mmCIF file of C-alpha atoms in Angstrom:
data_model
loop_
_atom_site.group_PDB
_atom_site.id
_atom_site.type_symbol
_atom_site.label_atom_id
_atom_site.label_comp_id
_atom_site.label_asym_id
_atom_site.label_seq_id
_atom_site.Cartn_x
_atom_site.Cartn_y
_atom_site.Cartn_z
ATOM 1 C CA UNK A 64 12.176 -5.091 71.811
ATOM 2 C CA UNK A 65 8.464 -5.679 71.261
ATOM 3 C CA UNK A 66 8.127 -2.143 69.936
ATOM 4 C CA UNK A 67 10.841 -2.845 67.380
ATOM 5 C CA UNK A 68 9.076 -6.085 66.287
ATOM 6 C CA UNK A 69 5.716 -4.333 66.018
ATOM 7 C CA UNK A 70 7.267 -1.509 64.003
ATOM 8 C CA UNK A 71 9.022 -4.022 61.756
ATOM 9 C CA UNK A 72 5.851 -6.063 61.266
ATOM 10 C CA UNK A 73 3.881 -2.919 60.446
ATOM 11 C CA UNK A 74 6.572 -1.827 57.965
ATOM 12 C CA UNK A 75 6.589 -5.225 56.242
ATOM 13 C CA UNK A 76 2.780 -5.232 56.134
ATOM 14 C CA UNK A 77 2.696 -1.696 54.725
ATOM 15 C CA UNK A 78 5.278 -2.657 52.084
ATOM 16 C CA UNK A 79 3.250 -5.760 51.182
ATOM 17 C CA UNK A 80 0.042 -3.695 50.825
ATOM 18 C CA UNK A 81 1.843 -1.084 48.700
ATOM 19 C CA UNK A 82 3.313 -3.699 46.338
ATOM 20 C CA UNK A 83 -0.003 -5.546 46.080
ATOM 21 C CA UNK A 84 -1.868 -2.316 45.279
ATOM 22 C CA UNK A 85 0.601 -1.309 42.577
ATOM 23 C CA UNK A 86 0.368 -4.748 40.985
ATOM 24 C CA UNK A 87 -3.432 -4.597 41.088
ATOM 25 C CA UNK A 88 -3.499 -1.161 39.449
ATOM 26 C CA UNK A 89 -0.834 -2.096 36.866
ATOM 27 C CA UNK A 90 -2.646 -5.250 35.781
ATOM 28 C CA UNK A 91 -6.024 -3.800 34.895
ATOM 29 C CA UNK A 92 -7.949 -5.729 32.280
ATOM 30 C CA UNK A 93 -9.456 -2.685 30.551
ATOM 31 C CA UNK A 94 -6.488 -2.076 28.246
ATOM 32 C CA UNK A 95 -7.330 -2.029 24.554
ATOM 33 C CA UNK A 96 -6.142 -5.077 22.645
ATOM 34 C CA UNK A 97 -3.207 -4.457 20.305
ATOM 35 C CA UNK A 98 -4.071 -3.370 16.776
ATOM 36 C CA UNK A 99 -3.594 -6.270 14.350
ATOM 37 C CA UNK A 100 -0.711 -5.831 11.922
ATOM 38 C CA UNK A 101 -1.710 -5.798 8.252
ATOM 39 C CA UNK A 102 1.231 -7.468 6.578
ATOM 40 C CA UNK A 103 2.459 -5.796 3.427
ATOM 41 C CA UNK A 104 1.610 -7.596 0.219
ATOM 42 C CA UNK A 105 4.414 -9.187 -1.808
ATOM 43 C CA UNK A 106 4.111 -7.759 -5.311
ATOM 44 C CA UNK A 107 6.549 -9.071 -7.887
ATOM 45 C CA UNK A 108 4.724 -8.073 -11.066
ATOM 46 C CA UNK A 109 2.722 -5.114 -12.323
ATOM 47 C CA UNK A 110 0.880 -5.618 -15.629
ATOM 48 C CA UNK A 111 -0.761 -2.584 -17.227
ATOM 49 C CA UNK A 112 -3.023 -3.039 -20.260
ATOM 50 C CA UNK A 113 -3.917 -0.026 -22.422
ATOM 51 C CA UNK A 114 -6.685 -0.440 -25.032
ATOM 52 C CA UNK A 115 -8.290 2.052 -27.425
ATOM 53 C CA UNK A 116 -10.692 1.736 -30.357
ATOM 54 C CA UNK A 117 -8.762 1.534 -33.616
ATOM 55 C CA UNK A 118 -5.378 1.219 -31.860
ATOM 56 C CA UNK A 119 -3.162 -1.709 -30.981
ATOM 57 C CA UNK A 120 -3.367 -2.833 -27.352
ATOM 58 C CA UNK A 121 -0.201 -1.905 -25.470
ATOM 59 C CA UNK A 122 0.992 -3.744 -22.356
ATOM 60 C CA UNK A 123 3.459 -2.452 -19.788
ATOM 61 C CA UNK A 124 5.116 -4.831 -17.356
ATOM 62 C CA UNK A 125 7.419 -4.521 -14.383
ATOM 63 C CA UNK A 126 8.583 -7.894 -13.063
ATOM 64 C CA UNK A 127 10.936 -8.351 -10.110
ATOM 65 C CA UNK A 128 10.967 -12.038 -9.234
ATOM 66 C CA UNK A 129 13.701 -11.718 -6.590
ATOM 67 C CA UNK A 130 11.844 -8.966 -4.717
ATOM 68 C CA UNK A 131 14.331 -6.993 -2.654
ATOM 69 C CA UNK A 132 17.154 -9.121 -4.057
ATOM 70 C CA UNK A 133 20.101 -7.822 -6.037
ATOM 71 C CA UNK A 134 18.436 -7.881 -9.470
ATOM 72 C CA UNK A 135 16.576 -4.850 -10.806
ATOM 73 C CA UNK A 136 13.046 -5.345 -12.172
ATOM 74 C CA UNK A 137 12.639 -6.259 -15.826
ATOM 75 C CA UNK A 138 10.632 -3.529 -17.565
ATOM 76 C CA UNK A 139 8.872 -4.086 -20.894
ATOM 77 C CA UNK A 140 6.570 -2.046 -23.133
ATOM 78 C CA UNK A 141 4.918 -4.028 -25.943
ATOM 79 C CA UNK A 142 4.664 -1.175 -28.453
ATOM 80 C CA UNK A 143 4.010 2.474 -29.210
ATOM 81 C CA UNK A 144 0.914 4.422 -28.275
ATOM 82 C CA UNK A 145 -1.154 6.252 -30.898
ATOM 83 C CA UNK A 146 -1.081 10.064 -30.826
ATOM 84 C CA UNK A 147 -4.127 12.029 -29.652
ATOM 85 C CA UNK A 148 -5.903 8.936 -28.352
ATOM 86 C CA UNK A 149 -7.587 7.997 -25.073
ATOM 87 C CA UNK A 150 -6.740 4.527 -23.778
ATOM 88 C CA UNK A 151 -8.680 2.572 -21.155
ATOM 89 C CA UNK A 152 -6.148 1.233 -18.691
ATOM 90 C CA UNK A 153 -6.260 -1.620 -16.188
ATOM 91 C CA UNK A 154 -3.666 -2.724 -13.659
ATOM 92 C CA UNK A 155 -3.007 -6.272 -12.490
ATOM 93 C CA UNK A 156 -0.691 -7.020 -9.557
ATOM 94 C CA UNK A 157 0.768 -10.471 -8.951
ATOM 95 C CA UNK A 158 2.896 -12.276 -6.384
ATOM 96 C CA UNK A 159 4.795 -14.732 -8.576
ATOM 97 C CA UNK A 160 6.840 -16.122 -5.685
ATOM 98 C CA UNK A 161 3.846 -18.436 -5.200
ATOM 99 C CA UNK A 162 2.681 -21.129 -7.588
ATOM 100 C CA UNK A 163 0.181 -20.504 -8.967
ATOM 101 C CA UNK A 164 0.759 -16.741 -8.825
ATOM 102 C CA UNK A 165 -1.367 -14.905 -6.253
ATOM 103 C CA UNK A 166 -3.537 -12.124 -7.716
ATOM 104 C CA UNK A 167 -2.857 -9.168 -5.387
ATOM 105 C CA UNK A 168 -5.268 -7.027 -7.423
ATOM 106 C CA UNK A 169 -8.150 -8.799 -5.656
ATOM 107 C CA UNK A 170 -6.769 -7.786 -2.254
ATOM 108 C CA UNK A 171 -6.394 -4.173 -3.401
ATOM 109 C CA UNK A 172 -10.019 -4.223 -4.631
ATOM 110 C CA UNK A 173 -11.305 -5.663 -1.346
ATOM 111 C CA UNK A 174 -9.303 -3.060 0.623
ATOM 112 C CA UNK A 175 -9.903 -0.213 -1.844
ATOM 113 C CA UNK A 176 -10.402 2.315 0.965
ATOM 114 C CA UNK A 177 -6.798 1.566 2.040
ATOM 115 C CA UNK A 178 -5.180 1.785 -1.422
ATOM 116 C CA UNK A 179 -4.738 4.245 -4.255
ATOM 117 C CA UNK A 180 -2.647 4.274 -7.396
ATOM 118 C CA UNK A 181 -0.959 7.626 -7.978
ATOM 119 C CA UNK A 182 -0.066 8.480 -11.586
ATOM 120 C CA UNK A 183 2.645 10.908 -12.668
ATOM 121 C CA UNK A 184 2.853 11.495 -16.409
ATOM 122 C CA UNK A 185 5.259 13.478 -18.520
ATOM 123 C CA UNK A 186 6.055 14.330 -22.110
ATOM 124 C CA UNK A 187 3.334 13.503 -24.599
ATOM 125 C CA UNK A 188 1.107 11.754 -22.037
ATOM 126 C CA UNK A 189 -1.362 14.582 -21.628
ATOM 127 C CA UNK A 190 -3.601 13.229 -18.891
ATOM 128 C CA UNK A 191 -4.691 10.447 -16.556
ATOM 129 C CA UNK A 192 -8.169 10.174 -15.045
ATOM 130 C CA UNK A 193 -9.487 7.592 -12.590
ATOM 131 C CA UNK A 194 -12.287 5.279 -13.751
ATOM 132 C CA UNK A 195 -12.985 3.547 -10.423
ATOM 133 C CA UNK A 196 -13.546 4.549 -6.832
ATOM 134 C CA UNK A 197 -13.828 3.134 -3.339
ATOM 135 C CA UNK A 198 -17.027 2.986 -1.282
ATOM 136 C CA UNK A 199 -16.519 6.588 -0.140
ATOM 137 C CA UNK A 200 -16.245 7.931 -3.701
ATOM 138 C CA UNK A 201 -12.448 8.356 -3.639
ATOM 139 C CA UNK A 202 -10.331 7.217 -6.610
ATOM 140 C CA UNK A 203 -8.527 3.859 -6.567
ATOM 141 C CA UNK A 204 -6.865 3.571 -10.004
ATOM 142 C CA UNK A 205 -7.091 -0.117 -10.884
ATOM 143 C CA UNK A 206 -9.018 1.253 -13.863
ATOM 144 C CA UNK A 207 -8.082 4.574 -15.476
ATOM 145 C CA UNK A 208 -7.998 6.509 -18.744
ATOM 146 C CA UNK A 209 -4.727 7.674 -20.294
ATOM 147 C CA UNK A 210 -4.749 10.358 -22.986
ATOM 148 C CA UNK A 211 -1.871 10.919 -25.388
ATOM 149 C CA UNK A 212 -0.926 14.155 -27.077
ATOM 150 C CA UNK A 213 1.057 14.624 -30.290
ATOM 151 C CA UNK A 214 3.779 12.199 -31.393
ATOM 152 C CA UNK A 215 6.880 12.142 -29.200
ATOM 153 C CA UNK A 216 8.129 10.512 -26.051
ATOM 154 C CA UNK A 217 6.499 10.344 -22.670
ATOM 155 C CA UNK A 218 6.665 8.684 -19.296
ATOM 156 C CA UNK A 219 4.198 7.161 -16.893
ATOM 157 C CA UNK A 220 5.030 6.532 -13.243
ATOM 158 C CA UNK A 221 2.560 4.307 -11.388
ATOM 159 C CA UNK A 222 2.771 4.056 -7.591
ATOM 160 C CA UNK A 223 0.470 2.030 -5.355
ATOM 161 C CA UNK A 224 0.088 3.667 -1.954
ATOM 162 C CA UNK A 225 -1.129 1.740 1.089
ATOM 163 C CA UNK A 226 -3.215 3.729 3.588
ATOM 164 C CA UNK A 227 -3.018 7.073 1.770
ATOM 165 C CA UNK A 228 -4.872 10.115 2.981
ATOM 166 C CA UNK A 229 -8.236 10.169 1.226
ATOM 167 C CA UNK A 230 -9.328 12.387 -0.351
ATOM 168 C CA UNK A 231 -6.059 13.826 -1.664
ATOM 169 C CA UNK A 232 -4.954 15.951 -4.609
ATOM 170 C CA UNK A 233 -3.577 12.983 -6.589
ATOM 171 C CA UNK A 234 0.086 13.669 -5.784
ATOM 172 C CA UNK A 235 2.428 11.409 -3.855
ATOM 173 C CA UNK A 236 3.240 14.222 -1.437
ATOM 174 C CA UNK A 237 -0.399 14.836 -0.491
ATOM 175 C CA UNK A 238 -1.430 11.166 -0.517
ATOM 176 C CA UNK A 239 1.164 10.059 2.029
ATOM 177 C CA UNK A 240 0.914 6.412 3.077
ATOM 178 C CA UNK A 241 3.427 3.686 2.268
ATOM 179 C CA UNK A 242 4.540 2.620 -1.199
ATOM 180 C CA UNK A 243 3.626 -0.990 -2.052
ATOM 181 C CA UNK A 244 5.096 -0.807 -5.583
ATOM 182 C CA UNK A 245 6.271 1.933 -7.934
ATOM 183 C CA UNK A 246 7.506 1.856 -11.530
ATOM 184 C CA UNK A 247 8.197 4.343 -14.312
ATOM 185 C CA UNK A 248 7.591 3.329 -17.914
ATOM 186 C CA UNK A 249 9.167 5.207 -20.842
ATOM 187 C CA UNK A 250 6.686 5.429 -23.704
ATOM 188 C CA UNK A 251 6.738 6.417 -27.369
ATOM 189 C CA UNK A 252 3.736 8.062 -28.981
ATOM 190 C CA UNK A 253 3.454 7.763 -32.805
#
């Protein structure tokens, strides 16, 4: 009977040592801390201002005050662009769910290495070039130049990508990342 007790005590002790060792190994304190989550910005409004010498300033706006709600964004274009002209463009992003509205453009500027506007033009919009860059020399797009061709119609799609691949070839496919906001504006060139 003593043999059975000794065997039992040894088995319980061995089981205790095995459980203790696995807990000790599983609870090491050298694990990396979790990566902080960068919450996505709420962007309700995109304002684009296009200015050129001798031409009327044109503003483009996409405003979606209910965010992911049932209503589509309200799109407005203040006027026609002038043919064969280069416009200096600037983009302003706002969160108008807050009062006063939060200027998201400042956050994009401070995290410029993590953001890039991608431009897709069509029709009589003959070209877009970046006028600003991040600290590594990669384009950002808060400031840009837009060149018009002959009179006609055109389109301009503006997409803000979060954490795109940089450098990239300026296309959405190559940039990757996540879309923070995208809008297409239909334009008339006179």
